[in-house]
Short mmCIF file of C-alpha atoms in Angstrom, two decimals:
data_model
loop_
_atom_site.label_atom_id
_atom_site.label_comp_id
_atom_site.label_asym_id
_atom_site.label_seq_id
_atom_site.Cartn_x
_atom_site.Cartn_y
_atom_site.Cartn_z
CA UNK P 17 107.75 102.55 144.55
CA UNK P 18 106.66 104.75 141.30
CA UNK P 19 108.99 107.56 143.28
CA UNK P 20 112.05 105.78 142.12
CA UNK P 21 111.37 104.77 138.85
CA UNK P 22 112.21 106.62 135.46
CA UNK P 23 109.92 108.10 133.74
CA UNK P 24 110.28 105.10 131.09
CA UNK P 25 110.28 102.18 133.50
CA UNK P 26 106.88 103.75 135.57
CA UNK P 27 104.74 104.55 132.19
CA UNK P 28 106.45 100.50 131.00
CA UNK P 29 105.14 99.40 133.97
CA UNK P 30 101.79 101.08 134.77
CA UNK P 31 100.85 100.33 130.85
CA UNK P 32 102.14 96.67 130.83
CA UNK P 33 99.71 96.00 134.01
CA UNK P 34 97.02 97.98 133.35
CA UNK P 35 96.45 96.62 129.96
CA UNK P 36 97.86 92.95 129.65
CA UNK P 37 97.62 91.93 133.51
CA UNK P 38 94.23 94.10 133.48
CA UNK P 39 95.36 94.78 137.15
CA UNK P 40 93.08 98.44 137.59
CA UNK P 41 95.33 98.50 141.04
CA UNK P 42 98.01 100.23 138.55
CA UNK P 43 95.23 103.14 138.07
CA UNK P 44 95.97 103.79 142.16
CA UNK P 45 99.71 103.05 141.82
CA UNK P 46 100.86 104.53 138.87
CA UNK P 47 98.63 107.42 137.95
CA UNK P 48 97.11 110.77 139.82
CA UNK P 49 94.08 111.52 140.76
CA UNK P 50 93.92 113.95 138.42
CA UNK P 51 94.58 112.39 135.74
CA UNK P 52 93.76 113.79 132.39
CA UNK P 53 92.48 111.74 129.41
CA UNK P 54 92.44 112.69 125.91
CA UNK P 55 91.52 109.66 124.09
CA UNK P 56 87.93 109.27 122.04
CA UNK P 57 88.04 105.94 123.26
CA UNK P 58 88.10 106.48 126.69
CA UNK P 59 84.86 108.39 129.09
CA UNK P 60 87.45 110.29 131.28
CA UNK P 61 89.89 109.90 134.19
CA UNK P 62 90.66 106.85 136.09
CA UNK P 63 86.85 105.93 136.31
CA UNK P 64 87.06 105.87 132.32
CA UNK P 65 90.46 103.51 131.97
CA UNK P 66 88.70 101.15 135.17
CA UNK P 67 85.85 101.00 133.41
CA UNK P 68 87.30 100.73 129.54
CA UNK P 69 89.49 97.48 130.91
CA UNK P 70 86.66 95.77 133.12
CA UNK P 71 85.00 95.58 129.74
CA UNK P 72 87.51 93.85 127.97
CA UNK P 73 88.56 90.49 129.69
CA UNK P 74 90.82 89.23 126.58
CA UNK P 75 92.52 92.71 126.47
CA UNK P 76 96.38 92.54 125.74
CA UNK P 77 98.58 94.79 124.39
CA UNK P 78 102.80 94.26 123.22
CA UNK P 79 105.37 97.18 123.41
CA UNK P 80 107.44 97.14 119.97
CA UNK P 81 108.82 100.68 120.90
CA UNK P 82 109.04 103.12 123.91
CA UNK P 83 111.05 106.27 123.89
CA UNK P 84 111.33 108.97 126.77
CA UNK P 85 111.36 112.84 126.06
CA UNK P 86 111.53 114.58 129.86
CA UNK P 87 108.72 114.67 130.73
CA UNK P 88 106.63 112.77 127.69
CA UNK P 89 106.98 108.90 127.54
CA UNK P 90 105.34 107.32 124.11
CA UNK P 91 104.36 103.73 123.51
CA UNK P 92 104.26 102.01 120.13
CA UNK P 93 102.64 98.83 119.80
CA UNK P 94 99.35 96.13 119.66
CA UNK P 95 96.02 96.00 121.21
CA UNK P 96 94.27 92.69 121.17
CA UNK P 97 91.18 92.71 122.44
CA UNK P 98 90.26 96.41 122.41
CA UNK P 99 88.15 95.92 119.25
CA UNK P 100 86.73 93.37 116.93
CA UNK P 101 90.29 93.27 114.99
CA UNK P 102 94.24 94.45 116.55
CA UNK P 103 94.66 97.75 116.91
CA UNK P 104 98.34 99.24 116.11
CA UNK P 105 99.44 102.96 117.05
CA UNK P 106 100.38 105.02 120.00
CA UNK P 107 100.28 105.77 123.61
CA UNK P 108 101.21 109.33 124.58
CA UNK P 109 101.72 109.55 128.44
CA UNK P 110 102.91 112.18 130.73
CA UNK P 111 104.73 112.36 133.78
CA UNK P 112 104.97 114.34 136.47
CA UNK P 113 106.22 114.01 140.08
CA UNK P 114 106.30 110.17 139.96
CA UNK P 115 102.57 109.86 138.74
CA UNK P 116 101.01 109.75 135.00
CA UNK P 117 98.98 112.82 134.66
CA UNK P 118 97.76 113.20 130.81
CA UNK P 119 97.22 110.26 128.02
CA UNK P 120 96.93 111.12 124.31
CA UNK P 121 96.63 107.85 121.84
CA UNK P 122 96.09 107.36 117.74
CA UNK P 123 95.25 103.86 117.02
CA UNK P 124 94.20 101.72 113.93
CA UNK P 125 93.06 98.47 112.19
CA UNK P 126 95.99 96.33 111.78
CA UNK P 127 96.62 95.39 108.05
CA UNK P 128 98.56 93.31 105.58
CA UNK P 129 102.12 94.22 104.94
CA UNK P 130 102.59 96.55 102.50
CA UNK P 131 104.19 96.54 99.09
CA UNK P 132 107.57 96.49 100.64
CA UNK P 133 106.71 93.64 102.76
CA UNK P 134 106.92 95.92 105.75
CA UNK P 135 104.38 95.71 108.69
CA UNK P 136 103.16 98.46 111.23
CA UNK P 137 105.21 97.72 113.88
CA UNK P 138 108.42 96.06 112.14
CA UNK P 139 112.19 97.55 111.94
CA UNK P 140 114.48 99.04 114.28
CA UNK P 141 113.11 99.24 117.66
CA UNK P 142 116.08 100.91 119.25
CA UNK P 143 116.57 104.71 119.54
CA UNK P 144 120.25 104.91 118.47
CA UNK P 145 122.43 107.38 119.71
CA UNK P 146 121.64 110.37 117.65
CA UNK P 147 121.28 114.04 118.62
CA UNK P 148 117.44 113.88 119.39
CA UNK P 149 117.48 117.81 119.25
CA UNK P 150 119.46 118.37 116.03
CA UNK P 151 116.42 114.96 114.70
CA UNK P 152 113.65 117.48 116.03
CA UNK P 153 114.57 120.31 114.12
CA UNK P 154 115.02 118.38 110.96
CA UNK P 155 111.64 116.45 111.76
CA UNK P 156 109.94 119.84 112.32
CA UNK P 157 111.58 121.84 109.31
CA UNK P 158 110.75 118.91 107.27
CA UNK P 159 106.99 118.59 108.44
CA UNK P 160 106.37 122.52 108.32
CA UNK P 161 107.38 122.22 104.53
CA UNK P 162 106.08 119.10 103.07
CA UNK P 163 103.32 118.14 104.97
CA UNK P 164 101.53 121.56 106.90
CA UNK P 165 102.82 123.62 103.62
CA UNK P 166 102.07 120.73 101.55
CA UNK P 167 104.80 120.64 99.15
CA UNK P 168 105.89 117.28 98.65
CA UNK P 169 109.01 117.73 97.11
CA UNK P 170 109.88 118.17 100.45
CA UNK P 171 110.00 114.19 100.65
CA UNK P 172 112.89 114.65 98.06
CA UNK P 173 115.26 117.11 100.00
CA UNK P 174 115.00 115.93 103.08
CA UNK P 175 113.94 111.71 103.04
CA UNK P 176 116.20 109.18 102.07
CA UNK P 177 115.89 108.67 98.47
CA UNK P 178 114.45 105.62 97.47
CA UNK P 179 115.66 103.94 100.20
CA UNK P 180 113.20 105.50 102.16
CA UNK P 181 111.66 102.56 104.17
CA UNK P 182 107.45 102.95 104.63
CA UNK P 183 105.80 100.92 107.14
CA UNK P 184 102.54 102.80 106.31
CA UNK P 185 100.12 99.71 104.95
CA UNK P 186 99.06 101.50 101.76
CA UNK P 187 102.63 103.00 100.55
CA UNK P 188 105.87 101.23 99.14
CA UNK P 189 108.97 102.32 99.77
CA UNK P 190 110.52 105.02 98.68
CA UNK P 191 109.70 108.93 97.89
CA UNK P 192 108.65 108.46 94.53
CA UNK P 193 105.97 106.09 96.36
CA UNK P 194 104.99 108.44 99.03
CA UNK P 195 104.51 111.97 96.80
CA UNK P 196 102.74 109.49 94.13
CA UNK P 197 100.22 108.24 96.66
CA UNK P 198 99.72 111.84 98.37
CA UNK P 199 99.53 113.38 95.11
CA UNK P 200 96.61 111.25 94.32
CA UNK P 201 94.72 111.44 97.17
CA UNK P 202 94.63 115.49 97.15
CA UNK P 203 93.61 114.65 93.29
CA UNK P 204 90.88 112.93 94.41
CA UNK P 205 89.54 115.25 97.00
CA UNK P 206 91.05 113.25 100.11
CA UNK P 207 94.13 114.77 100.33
CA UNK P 208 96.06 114.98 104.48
CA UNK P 209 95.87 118.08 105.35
CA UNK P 210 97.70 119.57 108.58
CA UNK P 211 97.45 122.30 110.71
CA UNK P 212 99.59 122.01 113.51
CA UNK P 213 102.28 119.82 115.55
CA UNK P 214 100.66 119.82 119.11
CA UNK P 215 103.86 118.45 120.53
CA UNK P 216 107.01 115.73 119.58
CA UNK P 217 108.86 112.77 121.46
CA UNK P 218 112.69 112.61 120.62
CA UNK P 219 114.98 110.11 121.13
CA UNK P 220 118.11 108.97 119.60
CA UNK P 221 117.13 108.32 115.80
CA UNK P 222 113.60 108.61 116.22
CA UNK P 223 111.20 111.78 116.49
CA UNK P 224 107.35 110.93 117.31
CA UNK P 225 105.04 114.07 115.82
CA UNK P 226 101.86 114.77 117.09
CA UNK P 227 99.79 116.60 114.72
CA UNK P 228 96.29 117.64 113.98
CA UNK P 229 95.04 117.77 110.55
CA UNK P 230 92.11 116.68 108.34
CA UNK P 231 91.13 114.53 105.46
CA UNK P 232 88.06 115.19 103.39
CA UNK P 233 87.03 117.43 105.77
CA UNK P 234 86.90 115.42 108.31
CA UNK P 235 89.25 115.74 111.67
CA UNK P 236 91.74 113.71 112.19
CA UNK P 237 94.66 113.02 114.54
CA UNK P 238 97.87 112.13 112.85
CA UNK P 239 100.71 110.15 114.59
CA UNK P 240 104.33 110.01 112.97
CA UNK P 241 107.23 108.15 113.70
CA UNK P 242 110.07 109.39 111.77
CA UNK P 243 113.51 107.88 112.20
CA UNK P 244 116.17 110.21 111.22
CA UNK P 245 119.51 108.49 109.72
CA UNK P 246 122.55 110.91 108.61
CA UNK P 247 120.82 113.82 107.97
CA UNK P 248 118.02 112.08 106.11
CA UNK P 249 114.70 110.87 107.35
CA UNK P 250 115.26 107.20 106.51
CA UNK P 251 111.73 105.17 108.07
CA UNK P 252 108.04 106.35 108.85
CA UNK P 253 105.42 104.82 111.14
CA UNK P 254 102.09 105.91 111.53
CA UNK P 255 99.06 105.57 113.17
CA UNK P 256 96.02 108.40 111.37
CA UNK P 257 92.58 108.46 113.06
CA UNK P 258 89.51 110.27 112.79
CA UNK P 259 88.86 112.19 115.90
CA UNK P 260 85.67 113.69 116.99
CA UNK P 261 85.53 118.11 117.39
CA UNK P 262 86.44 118.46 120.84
CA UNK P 263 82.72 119.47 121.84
CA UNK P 264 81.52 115.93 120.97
CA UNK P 265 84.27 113.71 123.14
CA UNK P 266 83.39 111.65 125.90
CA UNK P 267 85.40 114.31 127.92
CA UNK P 268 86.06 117.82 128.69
CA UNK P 269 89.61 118.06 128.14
CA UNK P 270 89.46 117.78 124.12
CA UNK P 271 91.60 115.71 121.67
CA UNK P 272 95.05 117.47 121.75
#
């Protein structure tokens, strides 16, 4: 049955199951054998998801957002029962030949809205129409120079004024919000840094960004959901972790 599905409607499915029906038949249906896992959370393979969901009977989880690049489908939504408190973030999967092969995921402590009134996972959920290639470029031109380069003026040629809308649950709206609060942090010795985009999701309006970086020192795994609006990159989501070095996961196959 997987066979005919899209790549969408199979990683919808299989996740949907798996994690609010807590059916671990999906593991046989949906994934490989194979299958790689890249999240701290989980041991490894199937044996690591069978075994992460058999320990969580109230586990649930809601879609807000799923958008399909090829081969790369990404989920954005709410874990209840994963943890003490709701987790928000994302689900990286990938696809290939009718099977889910590779998982990435960056997830955190839901919080209050911010000062904007805006939650985690509020907004447009739809990807639009837009050119999802001419997005990525912007996306990646704007990331290379504001965030990896860390200028943050970058916020002002390339965001949407101060009608730049922040779902992140410590920053307003706006880029005279954003470059404040960044500015700070590196002040006070916990500025983002970033090394590298490990690899994107486009669709429509929206580019996910997959990134590695660190704060204080300390490794973390940054995911961004930028939706791109006339030229301008008009909304942000994000979900930023700290991730262990690859040598100290519960798996061989790293982080990224």
């Amino acid at each position: 049955m997987s066979q005919t599905l899209s790549n969408r409607d199979l990683v919808a499915k299989a996740h949907y199951e798996l994690f609010t029906l807590r059916d671990t038949s999906a593991l046989e249906k949906y994934f490989a054998t194979d299958f790689i896992e890249h999240s701290p959370l989980v041991a490894d393979g199937l044996s690591g998801l069978r075994e992460l969901v058999q320990s969580c009977p109230d586990l649930k989880h809601e879609a807000r957002r799923v958008l399909q690049d090829g081969d790369l489908v990404a989920i954005h939504g709410r874990f209840v029962g994963l943890d003490e408190q709701p987790l928000v973030g994302f689900d990286l999967y990938r696809v290939r030949d009718g099977k889910i092969v590779e998982h990435w995921d960056g997830l955190v402590p839901e919080a209050a809205p911010n000062a904007s009134g805006r939650t985690q996972l509020d907004g447009p959920v739809e990807p639009g129409k837009g050119n999802k290639e001419k997005n990525r470029g912007l996306v990646w031109r704007f990331f290379t120079e504001t965030l990896i380069k860390g200028d943050y003026t970058g916020f002002e040629r390339y965001a949407n004024g101060e009608d730049f809308h922040q779902h992140s649950p410590d920053i307003a709206d706006g880029v005279k919000a954003v470059i404040a609060f960044l500015e700070q942090l590196r002040t006070d010795g916990h500025g983002l840094e970033y090394a590298r985009i490990h690899r994107s999701v486009a669709e429509g309006e929206f580019v996910l960004t997959h990134s590695e970086g660190s704060i204080a020192g300390e490794r973390h795994a940054y995911f961004e959901l930028w939706r791109v609006e006339n030229g301008k990159v008009a909304e942000l989501w994000d979900a930023i972790a700290p991730v262990p070095e690859d040598d100290q996961a519960l798996h061989k196959h790293g982080i990224f």
